[in-house]
């Protein structure tokens, strides 16, 4: 039965294709039915294949299905082939599973949108591209999925293209991630030239066989990581993700939280041998992850837009995943990716439910006290917040703890400290969001209050499912102190992430670390409670005391403005100057001058109007004969 | 193969043009339909070339030879892996070009259609000629109809544009003509045989100095056509003024004649000169990529934006050609086809917008997508093809080109890869300003979505974009042998040389060689 795994990505593609061509004429009910069914079918096949994978021996990993030779030119041969191994299995189930839930939620959320079929066309297409990304057996095909999800991201961010801000954000996302992709492409070329194949199995063989020097490994790993930095929104290419919130909220949940933005983490895990071999590259990954984790969290502190807080939180959490990879704990990174997919999509969908209730309001300053109006959304949101804050024993606690423990165990104390600092900030900004939105006094616009309503079941049921998983998903990867054998997740991924990376600590140390993370989480929550419930004047007092800090954070360190001034404007202005002075004056000037085109044109005009082609032909023929004669005789 | 299929494909359009002369000029729709019928039939006929093409050999296929004027000026046409798809691209795009001018061209329909048909014969002739003289005749033939297409049916500054176009190209081709004759007489002096046959001529080993000058003359002519930086300034003007179909043919096919010229003539005839000038050529190509991209970024007219994007794309193609390895050159040929499709399509799209708005200024648009959703989808796909998005044709060509460049020079590849970002930047930005955002211009509310005729000529292009992106094997397979053969020639493997000196001993040897070859040919023919 595992043979059918190759169908997983193609079902959503088929659905997308049908919707793209006939979507405008199909009834809405059918559209949503088909779109959801296709993704659900992919999920079912993923699960079946996953169980098939458990049955067979590890020696036969990965399962490979070669469909056809895609490109073949000289030494550049690429097969269109898919593979299925534990890593792909986890990703495929997360993508199709969470994807399905979000598809269902979208049925309610997008109900009144005029671009209904277009929306599901894109969303299905995204699911295909993402599944292709995680299931391709070579890095070029992976790049196809990589660019494919980028395209869908562009289309869905700019889904409401009539809004300038949405169109702008889509374009920005596409171009900024492309900067990273440039490195990715170069990395692929280096692999091809030096290893001779783009297949992951061949690359891994070459690395374990010692065919790759450390220097080469570092070069390739860093180039590929450039792609990851773009796609997974890390420093310095994170700027597109906050703007990406212009897209419909379910899109933010699926693409810009649960799946696409974590593609970089998946890629690093897929190439884990390379990063381990290099060492330097792994360190870079870890440091960028750690710095991003704290940096993004500080920006989340002052935002008033509910989705932007979540966006910065996503950037920060992906930073944690990269910490895991950077310190060699790849399966811990993957584990956080997996739990994050649940609680972050839960948070986004709950935020969507809040927006739905408030007729699209995003500003937390115009919320407050919503808990009594949204009896279902509030607990869902709260569960998500508790999970991300790292309160035991919800999913986020286990995965974040696994990462921080490994950072400590690998003696990366600097990274560990940043991680702990980030954890305080995370708990703080998350509960700031909860308190501002659901607790305290009501600051609603009167008009919004009139229409205030809880979302329909088609939206709240997905929230329930995600909340359920946000609570229990962590139990497949409990820390070693509770028993070595309980960490099923690590064991399952072991064939892909060769064992030996994870260092074991003494039980006392590990307990101590767990206590620290719990304390940190609770401290963050307590701080938020003081700031926003007990003494709500505190934030204002702080702003008054440190106006520059507040302004800096509120304006996101002015990075967008700096990029604009340093990169965008000079390029555009410089090109304009060159165009006016060089292209129009120097080159054309020379041409016009020497041929005196302008003077001739009058004569030619009258000549043209006589329409005598034969004159021209005659003159031409005469010239040719002259030349012939001259040269021959 | 006794049926002269290649001659028919080459001259059927010309026959059509002659036929059209006898149709009354007022029967506009009949004239249009006739032209369409001729080009469509020609496309169907050209499919035979594809079907019967043998991908297992580098030999020229569908060869037709015959005496013409004498003195080595013979009729000699054929097809190999370098030219097959360029011919097909031409026959594929011609009916589309005629469909796209259905309503746009209202004055002098008869002459317009006649010129289009003559143009098709000229272009195909360029791609199939293996006799240098014949090649030159076809090369010049393409100039005349284009001159009138821009000059008569063009925009307000059409005279300036068309003259600039003609002067640029004439300058190049006259020098090339001189070079052709020098080559011819050198061959005659070396062997005592008159020949314009490029297989004969490529056996000559020329003195490096002479080779350099001859190559420069050829290269100038081709580089103007491509156009390579800094010879590109005729292109934006010609495009902006040309009617839609003129732009389509110009960008999609005529520019390819320059790149093809390098492949067919420049490289095999003057390999030493190529090697010597390689750094210069590569750097000019690279500048073209970046310069074209930057200039496209700031254009205010959609058409000149697409024109500058051509400069950038053609720069990549040229850089790949000068990388001289199999991936790069196959990528370059593939990218020529891609550029033909995507840029051709983009010009069609600009034409569709122009027919509704009567302006091409980006600032006059905005929010068109909400008024024309179907059109928007086509625009999007063509733009993505041009950007090189995987799954569409552009990606295959781009990745092969850049990989090939990378194999030869990592530095050039790293710099050239910036096209990936630039293309996304100028096209997405333009798309945003034209198609997205709120509708600011009242006029846009009156736009109607594309009609069936417009869909009918965009659909085939879009299908090709997907096919070439998803399953490129049939194309690459047919190029393989010819491209490796070309590289062997450039690297001077598997070649019989003729020393171009008046050494009697060498002369007799060479004559013997040629005689034995001729005997072989005669034997084969007898068989």
Coordinates of N, CA and C in Angstrom, one line a residue, chain A residues 24 68-76 122 140 143-144 147 151 154-155 158 161-164 167-168 171 174-175 178-179 182 185-186 189-190 192-194 571-572 575-576 578-579 582-583 587-588 591-592 595 597-598 600-601 604-605 607-608 613 616 620 624 627-628 631-632, chain B residues 115 140 144 147-148 159-160 163-164 167-168 170 178 181 184 229-230 232-233 237 291 294-295 297-299 308 326-327 330 369-370 373 380 384 387-390 395-396 399-400 402-403 406-407 410 414 417 420-421 424-425 428-429 431-432 436-438 469-473 476:
Chain A
X24 N -15.1 29.1 -12.2 CA -16.0 30.3 -12.3 C -17.5 29.9 -12.5
X68 N 9.3 10.2 -14.1 CA 9.9 10.4 -15.4 C 11.1 11.2 -15.3
X69 N 11.9 11.1 -16.4 CA 13.1 12.0 -16.5 C 12.7 13.4 -16.9
X70 N 13.0 14.3 -16.0 CA 12.4 15.7 -16.2 C 13.3 16.5 -17.1
X71 N 14.6 16.7 -16.7 CA 15.5 17.5 -17.5 C 16.7 16.6 -17.7
X72 N 17.2 16.5 -19.0 CA 18.4 15.8 -19.2 C 19.2 16.6 -20.3
X73 N 20.3 17.2 -19.9 CA 21.1 17.9 -20.8 C 22.6 17.8 -20.3
X74 N 23.4 17.1 -21.1 CA 24.8 16.9 -20.7 C 24.8 16.2 -19.3
X75 N 25.5 16.8 -18.4 CA 25.6 16.1 -17.1 C 24.4 16.5 -16.1
X76 N 23.6 17.4 -16.6 CA 22.5 17.9 -15.8 C 21.2 17.0 -16.0
X122 N -6.0 28.5 -5.5 CA -4.7 28.8 -5.0 C -4.3 28.0 -3.8
X140 N 16.6 19.7 -6.8 CA 16.1 20.5 -7.8 C 14.6 20.5 -7.8
X143 N 13.3 22.4 -5.1 CA 13.3 23.8 -5.4 C 12.1 24.2 -6.2
X144 N 11.6 23.3 -7.0 CA 10.3 23.5 -7.7 C 9.2 23.8 -6.7
X147 N 9.7 27.1 -5.0 CA 9.2 28.3 -5.7 C 7.7 28.3 -5.9
X151 N 5.1 31.2 -5.0 CA 4.1 31.7 -5.9 C 2.8 31.8 -5.3
X154 N 2.6 34.5 -2.8 CA 2.4 35.8 -3.5 C 1.0 36.0 -3.9
X155 N 0.4 35.0 -4.5 CA -1.0 35.1 -5.0 C -2.0 35.3 -3.8
X158 N -1.6 38.7 -1.9 CA -2.2 39.7 -2.8 C -3.6 39.3 -3.2
X161 N -6.3 42.1 -4.2 CA -5.3 42.9 -4.9 C -5.8 44.3 -5.1
X162 N -7.2 44.5 -4.9 CA -7.7 45.9 -5.1 C -7.1 46.8 -4.1
X163 N -6.6 46.2 -3.0 CA -6.0 47.1 -1.9 C -4.5 47.2 -2.3
X164 N -4.1 48.5 -2.3 CA -2.7 48.7 -2.6 C -1.7 48.0 -1.7
X167 N -1.4 44.3 -2.6 CA -0.6 44.1 -3.8 C 0.9 44.3 -3.5
X168 N 1.1 45.3 -2.7 CA 2.5 45.6 -2.3 C 3.1 44.5 -1.5
X171 N 4.0 41.4 -3.6 CA 5.2 41.7 -4.4 C 6.5 41.6 -3.6
X174 N 7.5 38.1 -2.6 CA 8.1 37.4 -3.7 C 9.5 37.8 -4.0
X175 N 9.7 39.1 -4.0 CA 11.1 39.6 -4.3 C 12.1 39.3 -3.2
X178 N 13.0 35.8 -3.1 CA 13.8 35.4 -4.3 C 15.3 35.8 -4.0
X179 N 15.6 36.8 -3.2 CA 17.0 37.1 -2.9 C 17.6 35.9 -2.2
X182 N 18.2 32.9 -4.6 CA 19.4 33.0 -5.5 C 20.6 32.2 -4.8
X185 N 19.9 28.5 -5.3 CA 20.2 28.0 -6.6 C 21.7 27.8 -6.8
X186 N 22.5 28.7 -6.3 CA 23.9 28.6 -6.4 C 24.4 27.3 -5.6
X189 N 23.9 24.4 -7.7 CA 24.9 24.2 -8.7 C 26.2 23.7 -8.1
X190 N 26.6 24.2 -6.9 CA 27.8 23.6 -6.3 C 27.6 22.1 -6.0
X192 N 25.8 20.1 -7.6 CA 25.8 19.4 -8.9 C 27.2 19.2 -9.4
X193 N 28.0 20.3 -9.4 CA 29.3 20.3 -10.0 C 30.2 19.4 -9.2
X194 N 30.1 19.4 -7.8 CA 31.1 18.7 -7.0 C 30.6 17.3 -6.6
X571 N 18.8 52.0 -6.3 CA 18.8 51.2 -7.5 C 17.9 51.9 -8.5
X572 N 16.7 52.3 -8.0 CA 15.7 52.9 -8.9 C 16.2 54.2 -9.4
X575 N 19.2 53.8 -11.7 CA 18.9 53.4 -13.1 C 18.3 54.5 -13.9
X576 N 17.5 55.4 -13.2 CA 16.9 56.5 -13.9 C 18.0 57.4 -14.4
X578 N 21.1 56.7 -15.1 CA 21.8 56.0 -16.2 C 21.0 56.1 -17.5
X579 N 19.7 55.8 -17.3 CA 18.8 55.8 -18.5 C 18.8 57.1 -19.2
X582 N 22.9 58.0 -20.0 CA 23.7 57.1 -20.8 C 22.9 56.6 -22.0
X583 N 21.8 55.9 -21.7 CA 21.1 55.2 -22.8 C 20.5 56.2 -23.8
X587 N 24.6 56.8 -25.9 CA 24.6 55.8 -27.0 C 23.7 56.3 -28.2
X588 N 22.5 56.7 -27.8 CA 21.6 57.2 -28.9 C 22.1 58.4 -29.5
X591 N 24.6 57.6 -32.1 CA 23.9 57.0 -33.3 C 23.2 58.1 -34.1
X592 N 22.4 58.9 -33.4 CA 21.7 59.9 -34.1 C 22.6 60.9 -34.8
X595 N 24.4 59.4 -37.9 CA 23.6 59.0 -39.1 C 22.6 60.1 -39.4
X597 N 19.8 60.9 -38.3 CA 18.5 60.3 -38.6 C 17.4 61.3 -38.7
X598 N 17.5 62.3 -37.8 CA 16.4 63.2 -37.8 C 16.3 64.0 -39.1
X600 N 17.4 62.9 -42.1 CA 17.0 62.0 -43.1 C 15.5 61.7 -43.1
X601 N 14.9 61.7 -41.9 CA 13.6 61.2 -41.8 C 12.6 61.9 -42.7
X604 N 12.8 60.4 -46.2 CA 12.4 59.1 -46.2 C 10.9 59.0 -46.1
X605 N 10.3 59.9 -45.4 CA 8.9 59.9 -45.2 C 8.2 60.0 -46.6
X607 N 9.5 59.3 -49.4 CA 9.9 58.2 -50.1 C 8.9 57.0 -49.8
X608 N 8.7 56.9 -48.5 CA 7.8 55.8 -48.1 C 6.5 55.9 -48.7
X613 N 8.5 49.7 -53.3 CA 9.4 48.7 -52.8 C 10.5 48.4 -53.8
X616 N 13.8 50.2 -53.5 CA 14.7 49.8 -52.5 C 15.4 48.5 -52.9
X620 N 19.4 47.9 -53.6 CA 20.0 46.8 -52.8 C 20.7 45.8 -53.7
X624 N 24.7 44.8 -54.1 CA 25.3 43.4 -54.0 C 26.1 43.1 -55.2
X627 N 29.5 44.7 -55.1 CA 30.4 44.0 -54.2 C 31.0 42.8 -54.8
X628 N 30.1 42.0 -55.4 CA 30.4 40.8 -56.0 C 31.5 41.0 -57.0
X631 N 34.9 42.0 -55.6 CA 35.7 40.9 -54.9 C 36.2 39.9 -55.8
X632 N 35.4 39.6 -56.8 CA 35.7 38.4 -57.7 C 36.7 38.8 -58.8
Chain B
X115 N 3.3 41.7 -46.4 CA 4.6 41.8 -45.7 C 4.8 40.7 -44.7
X140 N 18.7 39.6 -45.5 CA 18.3 40.9 -45.9 C 16.8 41.0 -46.2
X144 N 13.3 44.1 -45.1 CA 12.4 44.9 -45.8 C 11.0 44.9 -45.3
X147 N 10.9 46.8 -42.0 CA 11.0 48.2 -42.2 C 9.7 48.8 -42.5
X148 N 8.9 48.2 -43.4 CA 7.6 48.7 -43.7 C 6.6 48.5 -42.6
X159 N 8.7 56.7 -38.1 CA 9.8 56.9 -39.1 C 11.1 56.9 -38.5
X160 N 11.2 57.6 -37.4 CA 12.5 57.6 -36.7 C 12.9 56.2 -36.2
X163 N 13.8 53.9 -39.2 CA 15.1 54.2 -39.8 C 16.3 53.8 -38.9
X164 N 16.1 54.0 -37.7 CA 17.1 53.6 -36.7 C 17.3 52.1 -36.8
X167 N 19.0 51.3 -40.2 CA 20.4 51.8 -40.3 C 21.3 50.9 -39.4
X168 N 20.9 50.6 -38.2 CA 21.6 49.7 -37.4 C 21.9 48.4 -38.1
X170 N 21.5 47.5 -41.2 CA 22.3 47.6 -42.5 C 23.8 47.7 -42.2
X178 N 30.8 41.9 -46.6 CA 32.2 42.0 -47.0 C 33.0 40.7 -46.4
X181 N 32.4 37.6 -48.4 CA 33.2 37.5 -49.6 C 34.7 37.3 -49.4
X184 N 35.0 33.7 -48.7 CA 34.7 33.0 -50.0 C 36.0 33.0 -50.9
X229 N 24.4 44.7 -25.6 CA 24.9 45.9 -25.1 C 26.2 46.3 -25.7
X230 N 26.5 47.5 -26.2 CA 25.7 48.7 -26.2 C 25.0 49.0 -27.5
X232 N 22.0 48.2 -28.3 CA 20.6 47.8 -28.1 C 19.6 48.9 -28.3
X233 N 20.1 50.2 -28.5 CA 19.1 51.3 -28.4 C 18.1 51.3 -29.5
X237 N 13.0 51.6 -29.2 CA 12.3 52.5 -30.1 C 11.5 51.7 -31.1
X291 N 22.1 45.5 -17.1 CA 21.7 46.8 -17.6 C 20.3 46.7 -18.1
X294 N 17.9 46.6 -15.2 CA 17.8 47.8 -14.4 C 17.0 48.9 -15.3
X295 N 17.2 48.9 -16.6 CA 16.5 49.8 -17.4 C 15.0 49.5 -17.5
X297 N 13.3 48.2 -15.2 CA 12.8 48.5 -13.9 C 12.1 49.9 -13.9
X298 N 12.7 50.9 -14.7 CA 12.3 52.2 -14.5 C 11.5 52.7 -15.8
X299 N 11.2 51.8 -16.7 CA 10.5 52.3 -17.9 C 9.0 52.7 -17.5
X308 N 13.2 46.2 -22.9 CA 14.4 46.2 -22.1 C 14.6 44.8 -21.5
X326 N 27.8 22.0 -23.1 CA 26.5 21.5 -23.7 C 25.3 22.0 -23.0
X327 N 25.4 22.0 -21.6 CA 24.2 22.5 -20.9 C 23.9 23.9 -21.2
X330 N 22.5 24.2 -24.9 CA 21.1 23.7 -25.0 C 20.2 24.6 -24.3
X369 N -7.2 44.1 -13.3 CA -7.6 42.7 -13.0 C -9.1 42.6 -12.6
X370 N -9.6 43.5 -11.8 CA -11.0 43.3 -11.4 C -11.9 43.5 -12.6
X373 N -10.8 39.7 -15.4 CA -10.2 38.6 -14.7 C -9.5 37.5 -15.5
X380 N -0.8 36.8 -15.9 CA 0.0 36.3 -14.8 C 0.9 35.1 -15.3
X384 N 4.9 35.0 -15.3 CA 5.6 34.0 -14.5 C 6.6 33.2 -15.4
X387 N 9.5 35.3 -15.8 CA 10.3 35.3 -14.5 C 11.1 34.0 -14.3
X388 N 10.7 32.9 -15.0 CA 11.4 31.7 -14.8 C 10.9 30.9 -13.6
X389 N 9.6 30.8 -13.5 CA 9.0 30.1 -12.4 C 9.0 28.6 -12.7
X390 N 9.5 27.7 -11.8 CA 9.5 26.3 -12.1 C 8.1 25.8 -12.4
X395 N 11.9 28.4 -16.6 CA 12.8 27.8 -15.6 C 13.8 26.9 -16.2
X396 N 13.3 26.0 -17.1 CA 14.2 25.0 -17.6 C 15.4 25.7 -18.4
X399 N 17.7 27.6 -15.8 CA 18.5 26.8 -14.9 C 19.6 26.2 -15.7
X400 N 19.3 25.7 -17.0 CA 20.4 25.1 -17.8 C 21.4 26.2 -18.2
X402 N 22.2 29.0 -16.6 CA 23.0 29.4 -15.5 C 23.9 28.3 -15.0
X403 N 23.4 27.1 -15.1 CA 24.3 25.9 -14.7 C 25.5 25.8 -15.6
X406 N 27.8 28.6 -14.9 CA 28.5 28.2 -13.7 C 29.6 27.3 -13.9
X407 N 29.4 26.3 -14.8 CA 30.5 25.3 -15.0 C 31.7 26.0 -15.6
X410 N 32.3 30.6 -12.3 CA 31.5 30.7 -11.2 C 31.1 32.2 -11.0
X414 N 27.4 33.9 -10.8 CA 27.0 34.6 -9.6 C 26.4 35.9 -10.0
X417 N 23.2 35.6 -12.3 CA 22.0 35.0 -11.6 C 21.1 36.2 -11.1
X420 N 17.5 36.7 -11.9 CA 16.4 36.1 -11.2 C 15.6 37.1 -10.4
X421 N 16.4 38.0 -9.7 CA 15.7 39.0 -8.9 C 15.2 40.1 -9.7
X424 N 12.0 39.4 -11.6 CA 10.9 39.4 -10.7 C 10.5 40.8 -10.3
X425 N 11.5 41.6 -10.1 CA 11.2 43.0 -9.6 C 10.5 43.8 -10.7
X428 N 6.9 42.1 -11.7 CA 5.9 42.1 -10.7 C 5.5 43.6 -10.4
X429 N 6.4 44.5 -10.4 CA 6.1 45.9 -10.1 C 5.2 46.4 -11.2
X431 N 3.2 44.6 -13.1 CA 2.0 43.9 -13.0 C 1.1 44.6 -11.9
X432 N 1.8 44.9 -10.8 CA 1.1 45.5 -9.7 C 0.5 46.9 -10.1
X436 N -3.2 45.6 -10.6 CA -3.7 45.5 -9.2 C -4.0 46.9 -8.6
X437 N -4.3 46.9 -7.4 CA -4.7 48.2 -6.7 C -6.1 48.6 -7.1
X438 N -6.5 49.8 -6.6 CA -7.8 50.3 -6.9 C -7.8 50.9 -8.3
X469 N 7.7 23.4 -19.8 CA 8.2 23.5 -18.4 C 8.1 22.2 -17.7
X470 N 7.1 21.4 -18.1 CA 6.9 20.1 -17.3 C 7.6 19.0 -18.0
X471 N 7.6 19.0 -19.3 CA 8.2 17.8 -20.0 C 9.1 18.3 -21.2
X472 N 10.3 18.8 -20.8 CA 11.2 19.4 -21.8 C 12.0 18.3 -22.7
X473 N 11.8 17.1 -22.3 CA 12.7 16.0 -23.0 C 12.6 16.0 -24.5
X476 N 14.9 18.9 -25.7 CA 16.3 18.8 -25.4 C 16.9 17.6 -26.2

